[in-house]
């Protein structure tokens, strides 16, 4: 039997995620959106490219959750994206309601699914989905680190004029301005980045990575990035569905790891059929540790706002 993935939110990130899942023949896909006709229309349009592209999966769209029953994975992209001048945190309260409603319904129909959160502000939305679903922590995962490292890898490869594939990078922390690109764990085919370029260049690439989302928002004006976010989400989906056990930076609920309790923070995890199968704790230098703590504090502030709202 084929695997089944529900993608909630048939907007830019959701539709591209659905299309990539189908193109890789990873699973049957159900697209859900509140706007009538949009998930149905986009789903049918994707299905009609199956004979040309040569994939055999079903893609359907719906405004409710009945058709999503017994999904292996539910990807939540529903919500508002950023506009120029907005930070991800500005989306907090509006997207809280969206993610809460979507998670409640999706979890009811697919109680054994792995939830992959994409909606921003990412770490606070993961916290919301975990609270609402009551799922164990290994089945609630946030997508941010794969995208942030993809951006860092892109900028490094362009700068050094080497293959994108050869660059491995690591970004920890929350998905925001305080994210922590870890230069010490970043290399080109095993050669540490610091051996290949000077500190001024590294600092510039790190800052561009931190501002990577805003750079695209500034160009697009009416929304935020979606091709690389969708590709990053699909890498996580694939690792879970195929039990590949890829080690990827993802937002995970920490329970003492890195000295953090009860917050979602980006850390390296092993992704397999059970969801998060291991959280890797790496020894950090004093300055890396301080940067991570600053990022954790930024996540904690948003979660505190949500806790006060819930009362
Ligand atoms: N984690 C990341 O790295 C990352 C990267 C890119 C985008 N994002 C976030 O992903 C979200 C989606 O971005 P986008 O560009 O696809 O936006 P979009 O506006 O193109 O799509 C959002 C979709 O959600 C739908 N929606 C709204 N409320 C809903 C509900 N209650 N149930 C179902 N669907 C609902 C909307 O109708 C719309 O189609 C944003 O919050 C954005 O900030 C996160």
Short mmCIF file of C-alpha atoms and ligand atoms in Angstrom, two decimals:
data_model
loop_
_atom_site.label_atom_id
_atom_site.label_comp_id
_atom_site.label_asym_id
_atom_site.label_seq_id
_atom_site.Cartn_x
_atom_site.Cartn_y
_atom_site.Cartn_z
CA UNK A 1 0.00 0.00 0.00
CA UNK A 2 1.23 3.47 -0.85
CA UNK A 3 2.08 5.94 1.90
CA UNK A 4 -0.16 8.95 2.41
CA UNK A 5 0.83 12.55 3.11
CA UNK A 6 -1.55 15.40 3.89
CA UNK A 7 -0.38 18.92 3.14
CA UNK A 8 -2.44 21.56 4.96
CA UNK A 9 -2.30 24.91 3.19
CA UNK A 10 -2.39 24.82 -0.60
CA UNK A 11 -0.53 28.11 -1.00
CA UNK A 12 2.98 28.59 -2.30
CA UNK A 13 4.86 26.32 0.09
CA UNK A 14 2.06 23.74 0.37
CA UNK A 15 1.43 23.35 -3.36
CA UNK A 16 5.13 23.08 -4.16
CA UNK A 17 5.60 20.54 -1.38
CA UNK A 18 2.70 18.46 -2.72
CA UNK A 19 4.04 18.63 -6.26
CA UNK A 20 7.55 17.53 -5.21
CA UNK A 21 6.19 14.63 -3.14
CA UNK A 22 4.22 13.44 -6.16
CA UNK A 23 7.09 13.93 -8.59
CA UNK A 24 9.31 11.75 -6.36
CA UNK A 25 6.48 9.17 -6.04
CA UNK A 26 6.85 9.27 -2.27
CA UNK A 27 3.15 9.02 -1.38
CA UNK A 28 -0.45 9.76 -2.27
CA UNK A 29 -1.11 13.40 -1.42
CA UNK A 30 -4.16 15.17 0.01
CA UNK A 31 -4.05 18.95 -0.17
CA UNK A 32 -6.25 20.84 2.32
CA UNK A 33 -7.06 24.56 2.32
CA UNK A 34 -9.88 26.74 3.63
CA UNK A 35 -10.33 28.48 0.26
CA UNK A 36 -12.99 26.60 -1.67
CA UNK A 37 -11.81 25.12 -4.95
CA UNK A 38 -8.12 25.94 -4.57
CA UNK A 39 -6.87 22.61 -3.16
CA UNK A 40 -9.18 20.72 -5.55
CA UNK A 41 -8.04 22.73 -8.56
CA UNK A 42 -4.32 22.61 -7.73
CA UNK A 43 -4.56 18.90 -6.90
CA UNK A 44 -6.23 18.09 -10.22
CA UNK A 45 -3.73 20.23 -12.10
CA UNK A 46 -0.84 18.30 -10.49
CA UNK A 47 -2.54 14.99 -11.21
CA UNK A 48 -2.81 15.92 -14.88
CA UNK A 49 0.96 16.28 -15.08
CA UNK A 50 1.35 12.64 -13.96
CA UNK A 51 1.15 11.16 -17.49
CA UNK A 52 3.78 13.63 -18.71
CA UNK A 53 6.13 13.37 -15.74
CA UNK A 54 5.48 9.67 -15.21
CA UNK A 55 4.42 9.40 -11.58
CA UNK A 56 1.76 7.06 -10.26
CA UNK A 57 0.31 8.58 -7.12
CA UNK A 58 -3.07 10.11 -6.37
CA UNK A 59 -3.33 13.83 -5.60
CA UNK A 60 -6.62 15.17 -4.30
CA UNK A 61 -7.77 18.43 -2.76
CA UNK A 62 -10.32 19.09 -0.01
CA UNK A 63 -11.64 21.79 2.30
CA UNK A 64 -12.25 19.30 5.14
CA UNK A 65 -10.23 16.56 6.77
CA UNK A 66 -12.21 13.35 6.06
CA UNK A 67 -10.04 12.51 3.04
CA UNK A 68 -6.88 12.94 5.12
CA UNK A 69 -7.69 10.00 7.43
CA UNK A 70 -4.77 7.74 8.36
CA UNK A 71 -2.04 9.87 6.81
CA UNK A 72 1.51 8.81 7.61
CA UNK A 73 2.65 12.43 7.65
CA UNK A 74 0.76 15.72 7.96
CA UNK A 75 2.69 18.77 6.76
CA UNK A 76 1.25 22.04 8.07
CA UNK A 77 1.98 25.08 5.89
CA UNK A 78 -1.34 26.87 6.51
CA UNK A 79 -1.10 30.46 7.61
CA UNK A 80 0.05 33.88 6.61
CA UNK A 81 3.48 34.54 5.10
CA UNK A 82 5.65 37.59 5.77
CA UNK A 83 5.42 40.84 3.84
CA UNK A 84 8.33 43.31 3.50
CA UNK A 85 9.25 44.88 6.84
CA UNK A 86 7.63 42.07 8.85
CA UNK A 87 9.57 39.63 11.00
CA UNK A 88 8.48 36.01 11.33
CA UNK A 89 7.44 36.85 14.90
CA UNK A 90 4.88 39.40 13.66
CA UNK A 91 2.82 36.43 12.44
CA UNK A 92 2.48 34.88 15.91
CA UNK A 93 -1.13 35.41 16.95
CA UNK A 94 -2.74 35.13 13.52
CA UNK A 95 -0.94 31.90 12.71
CA UNK A 96 -1.52 30.48 16.19
CA UNK A 97 -5.26 30.23 15.45
CA UNK A 98 -4.64 28.70 12.01
CA UNK A 99 -2.17 26.08 13.26
CA UNK A 100 -4.35 25.25 16.27
CA UNK A 101 -7.42 24.58 14.10
CA UNK A 102 -5.48 22.68 11.46
CA UNK A 103 -3.66 20.51 14.00
CA UNK A 104 -6.84 19.67 15.93
CA UNK A 105 -8.58 18.40 12.80
CA UNK A 106 -5.57 16.67 11.27
CA UNK A 107 -4.63 14.91 14.50
CA UNK A 108 -8.20 13.64 14.99
CA UNK A 109 -8.19 11.94 11.57
CA UNK A 110 -4.57 10.76 11.65
CA UNK A 111 -3.72 10.00 15.29
CA UNK A 112 -0.56 8.11 14.37
CA UNK A 113 0.88 10.61 11.90
CA UNK A 114 4.15 12.47 12.13
CA UNK A 115 3.46 16.23 12.08
CA UNK A 116 5.89 18.36 10.10
CA UNK A 117 5.39 22.06 10.82
CA UNK A 118 6.36 24.78 8.36
CA UNK A 119 4.18 27.76 9.36
CA UNK A 120 5.99 30.68 10.99
CA UNK A 121 7.01 31.68 13.55
CA UNK A 122 8.22 28.10 13.27
CA UNK A 123 9.36 27.16 16.76
CA UNK A 124 6.27 28.65 18.43
CA UNK A 125 3.99 26.94 15.90
CA UNK A 126 5.66 23.59 16.67
CA UNK A 127 4.96 24.23 20.36
CA UNK A 128 1.32 24.96 19.47
CA UNK A 129 0.95 21.78 17.41
CA UNK A 130 2.53 19.70 20.17
CA UNK A 131 0.17 21.18 22.79
CA UNK A 132 -2.94 20.76 20.65
CA UNK A 133 -2.23 17.29 19.25
CA UNK A 134 -0.96 15.69 22.45
CA UNK A 135 1.39 13.70 20.19
CA UNK A 136 4.66 12.44 21.66
CA UNK A 137 7.58 14.75 20.98
CA UNK A 138 9.21 12.49 18.42
CA UNK A 139 6.17 12.94 16.13
CA UNK A 140 6.14 16.77 16.06
CA UNK A 141 8.98 18.24 14.01
CA UNK A 142 9.66 21.68 12.57
CA UNK A 143 11.23 22.50 9.20
CA UNK A 144 13.69 25.38 9.35
CA UNK A 145 17.24 24.11 9.78
CA UNK A 146 17.25 22.25 6.47
CA UNK A 147 16.30 25.49 4.72
CA UNK A 148 18.69 27.66 6.71
CA UNK A 149 21.59 25.27 6.03
CA UNK A 150 20.58 25.07 2.35
CA UNK A 151 20.89 28.84 2.16
CA UNK A 152 24.25 28.82 3.94
CA UNK A 153 25.45 26.02 1.62
CA UNK A 154 24.29 27.95 -1.45
CA UNK A 155 26.15 31.11 -0.46
CA UNK A 156 29.32 29.16 0.40
CA UNK A 157 29.27 27.19 -2.88
CA UNK A 158 28.75 30.37 -4.90
CA UNK A 159 31.52 32.19 -3.04
CA UNK A 160 34.05 29.35 -3.42
CA UNK A 161 32.84 28.34 -6.88
CA UNK A 162 32.42 24.69 -5.87
CA UNK A 163 29.58 22.22 -6.26
CA UNK A 164 26.58 22.92 -4.02
CA UNK A 165 26.50 19.21 -3.19
CA UNK A 166 30.00 19.29 -1.67
CA UNK A 167 29.07 21.82 1.01
CA UNK A 168 27.89 20.54 4.38
CA UNK A 169 26.72 23.05 6.95
CA UNK A 170 25.10 23.23 10.34
CA UNK A 171 22.66 25.82 11.68
CA UNK A 172 21.24 25.56 15.20
CA UNK A 173 18.70 27.54 17.21
CA UNK A 174 15.37 29.13 16.48
CA UNK A 175 14.22 29.99 12.96
CA UNK A 176 14.69 33.71 13.29
CA UNK A 177 17.23 36.49 13.28
CA UNK A 178 19.05 34.78 16.16
CA UNK A 179 19.67 31.48 14.34
CA UNK A 180 23.18 30.10 14.90
CA UNK A 181 25.13 29.05 11.79
CA UNK A 182 27.92 26.83 13.17
CA UNK A 183 31.02 27.56 11.13
CA UNK A 184 33.07 24.94 13.00
CA UNK A 185 30.83 22.19 11.60
CA UNK A 186 30.69 23.61 8.09
CA UNK A 187 32.96 22.15 5.43
CA UNK A 188 33.54 21.49 1.74
CA UNK A 189 34.10 17.76 1.19
CA UNK A 190 35.48 17.56 4.72
CA UNK A 191 37.72 20.66 4.45
CA UNK A 192 36.71 23.11 7.20
CA UNK A 193 35.33 26.40 5.87
CA UNK A 194 37.90 28.35 7.91
CA UNK A 195 40.68 26.70 5.83
CA UNK A 196 39.11 27.89 2.60
CA UNK A 197 38.31 31.54 3.19
CA UNK A 198 38.97 34.43 5.59
CA UNK A 199 36.92 35.46 8.63
CA UNK A 200 35.47 38.60 6.98
CA UNK A 201 34.03 36.48 4.15
CA UNK A 202 32.68 33.91 6.60
CA UNK A 203 31.00 36.65 8.66
CA UNK A 204 29.38 38.03 5.51
CA UNK A 205 28.05 34.60 4.49
CA UNK A 206 26.73 33.95 8.01
CA UNK A 207 24.89 37.29 8.04
CA UNK A 208 23.43 36.65 4.59
CA UNK A 209 22.16 33.29 5.86
CA UNK A 210 20.50 34.93 8.86
CA UNK A 211 18.86 37.43 6.49
CA UNK A 212 18.16 34.79 3.81
CA UNK A 213 14.38 34.79 4.25
CA UNK A 214 14.15 38.59 4.33
CA UNK A 215 16.26 38.85 1.15
CA UNK A 216 13.60 36.90 -0.76
CA UNK A 217 10.68 38.74 0.90
CA UNK A 218 12.24 42.01 -0.25
CA UNK A 219 12.28 40.79 -3.86
CA UNK A 220 8.82 39.20 -3.87
CA UNK A 221 7.07 41.97 -1.90
CA UNK A 222 3.80 40.04 -1.58
CA UNK A 223 5.02 36.90 0.19
CA UNK A 224 7.97 34.81 1.24
CA UNK A 225 10.19 32.07 -0.20
CA UNK A 226 8.67 28.78 -1.26
CA UNK A 227 10.81 26.71 -3.67
CA UNK A 228 13.67 26.04 -1.25
CA UNK A 229 11.27 25.73 1.73
CA UNK A 230 9.25 23.10 -0.17
CA UNK A 231 12.41 21.22 -1.21
CA UNK A 232 13.62 21.25 2.40
CA UNK A 233 10.28 19.96 3.68
CA UNK A 234 10.32 17.14 1.14
CA UNK A 235 13.81 16.07 2.22
CA UNK A 236 12.39 15.54 5.73
CA UNK A 237 9.26 13.79 4.41
CA UNK A 238 11.38 11.45 2.30
CA UNK A 239 13.71 10.56 5.17
CA UNK A 240 10.70 9.64 7.33
CA UNK A 241 8.73 7.73 4.68
CA UNK A 242 11.76 5.77 3.46
CA UNK A 243 13.21 5.38 6.97
CA UNK A 244 16.46 6.80 5.59
CA UNK A 245 17.63 8.02 9.01
CA UNK A 246 19.12 11.20 7.60
CA UNK A 247 20.74 13.49 10.15
CA UNK A 248 19.21 16.90 9.59
CA UNK A 249 18.85 20.11 11.58
CA UNK A 250 15.17 20.26 12.61
CA UNK A 251 13.12 21.95 15.32
CA UNK A 252 12.63 19.41 18.10
CA UNK A 253 11.05 19.65 21.54
CA UNK A 254 13.97 19.63 23.97
CA UNK A 255 13.68 17.96 27.33
CA UNK A 256 16.99 18.82 28.93
CA UNK A 257 19.12 18.53 25.79
CA UNK A 258 21.34 21.62 25.42
CA UNK A 259 20.03 22.67 28.86
CA UNK A 260 16.62 23.54 27.37
CA UNK A 261 13.29 22.30 28.71
CA UNK A 262 9.91 22.42 26.98
CA UNK A 263 10.82 24.48 23.90
CA UNK A 264 11.27 23.64 20.23
CA UNK A 265 14.74 24.57 19.03
CA UNK A 266 16.68 23.65 15.90
CA UNK A 267 19.14 20.83 16.63
CA UNK A 268 20.61 17.93 14.64
CA UNK A 269 18.24 14.95 14.70
CA UNK A 270 17.97 11.53 13.06
CA UNK A 271 14.78 11.29 10.97
CA UNK A 272 13.31 7.84 10.37
CA UNK A 273 9.94 6.13 10.19
CA UNK A 274 9.17 6.95 13.82
CA UNK A 275 9.89 10.64 13.30
CA UNK A 276 12.74 11.97 15.44
CA UNK A 277 14.72 8.87 16.39
CA UNK A 278 17.63 10.62 18.04
CA UNK A 279 18.63 14.12 19.11
CA UNK A 280 22.37 14.72 18.76
CA UNK A 281 23.97 16.76 21.51
CA UNK A 282 27.21 18.29 20.37
CA UNK A 283 29.70 20.01 22.63
CA UNK A 284 29.60 23.74 21.94
CA UNK A 285 32.25 26.39 22.57
CA UNK A 286 31.41 29.19 25.00
CA UNK A 287 30.52 31.62 22.20
CA UNK A 288 28.39 29.05 20.32
CA UNK A 289 26.63 28.20 23.59
CA UNK A 290 25.95 31.91 24.26
CA UNK A 291 24.53 32.38 20.74
CA UNK A 292 22.30 29.33 21.16
CA UNK A 293 21.00 30.58 24.51
CA UNK A 294 20.17 33.95 22.95
CA UNK A 295 18.22 32.14 20.24
CA UNK A 296 16.43 29.98 22.82
CA UNK A 297 15.42 33.13 24.72
CA UNK A 298 13.85 34.55 21.55
CA UNK A 299 11.78 31.35 21.14
CA UNK A 300 10.83 31.39 24.85
CA UNK A 301 9.51 34.96 24.56
CA UNK A 302 7.06 33.98 21.81
CA UNK A 303 5.90 30.86 23.65
CA UNK A 304 5.31 33.00 26.75
CA UNK A 305 2.97 35.23 24.73
CA UNK A 306 1.04 32.13 23.64
CA UNK A 307 0.87 30.75 27.17
CA UNK A 308 -0.63 34.05 28.38
CA UNK A 309 -3.13 34.01 25.54
CA UNK A 310 -4.24 30.46 26.38
CA UNK A 311 -4.42 31.51 30.07
N1 LIG B 1 9.69 27.17 8.28
C1 LIG B 1 10.19 27.78 7.21
O1 LIG B 1 11.38 27.74 6.97
C2 LIG B 1 9.26 28.51 6.27
C3 LIG B 1 9.67 28.84 4.97
C4 LIG B 1 8.78 29.47 4.12
C5 LIG B 1 7.49 29.80 4.56
N2 LIG B 1 7.15 29.51 5.85
C6 LIG B 1 5.81 29.82 6.37
O2 LIG B 1 4.87 28.93 5.76
C7 LIG B 1 3.58 29.56 5.78
C8 LIG B 1 2.94 29.45 4.39
O3 LIG B 1 3.66 30.22 3.47
P1 LIG B 1 3.13 30.35 1.96
O4 LIG B 1 4.14 31.14 1.23
O5 LIG B 1 2.73 29.02 1.45
O6 LIG B 1 1.81 31.23 2.18
P2 LIG B 1 0.54 31.29 1.20
O7 LIG B 1 -0.23 32.51 1.61
O8 LIG B 1 0.95 31.14 -0.20
O9 LIG B 1 -0.29 29.99 1.62
C9 LIG B 1 -0.90 29.81 2.85
C10 LIG B 1 -2.18 29.04 2.62
O10 LIG B 1 -2.75 28.69 3.90
C11 LIG B 1 -4.15 28.70 3.71
N3 LIG B 1 -4.84 28.73 5.00
C12 LIG B 1 -5.05 29.79 5.82
N4 LIG B 1 -5.72 29.39 6.92
C13 LIG B 1 -5.95 28.06 6.78
C14 LIG B 1 -6.60 27.08 7.58
N5 LIG B 1 -7.15 27.39 8.75
N6 LIG B 1 -6.67 25.81 7.11
C15 LIG B 1 -6.10 25.47 5.92
N7 LIG B 1 -5.47 26.37 5.13
C16 LIG B 1 -5.41 27.64 5.55
C17 LIG B 1 -4.39 29.93 2.85
O11 LIG B 1 -5.68 29.89 2.23
C18 LIG B 1 -3.25 29.81 1.84
O12 LIG B 1 -3.62 29.08 0.67
C19 LIG B 1 3.82 30.99 6.27
O13 LIG B 1 3.52 31.08 7.65
C20 LIG B 1 5.30 31.19 6.03
O14 LIG B 1 5.84 32.19 6.88
C21 LIG B 1 8.00 28.87 6.69
#
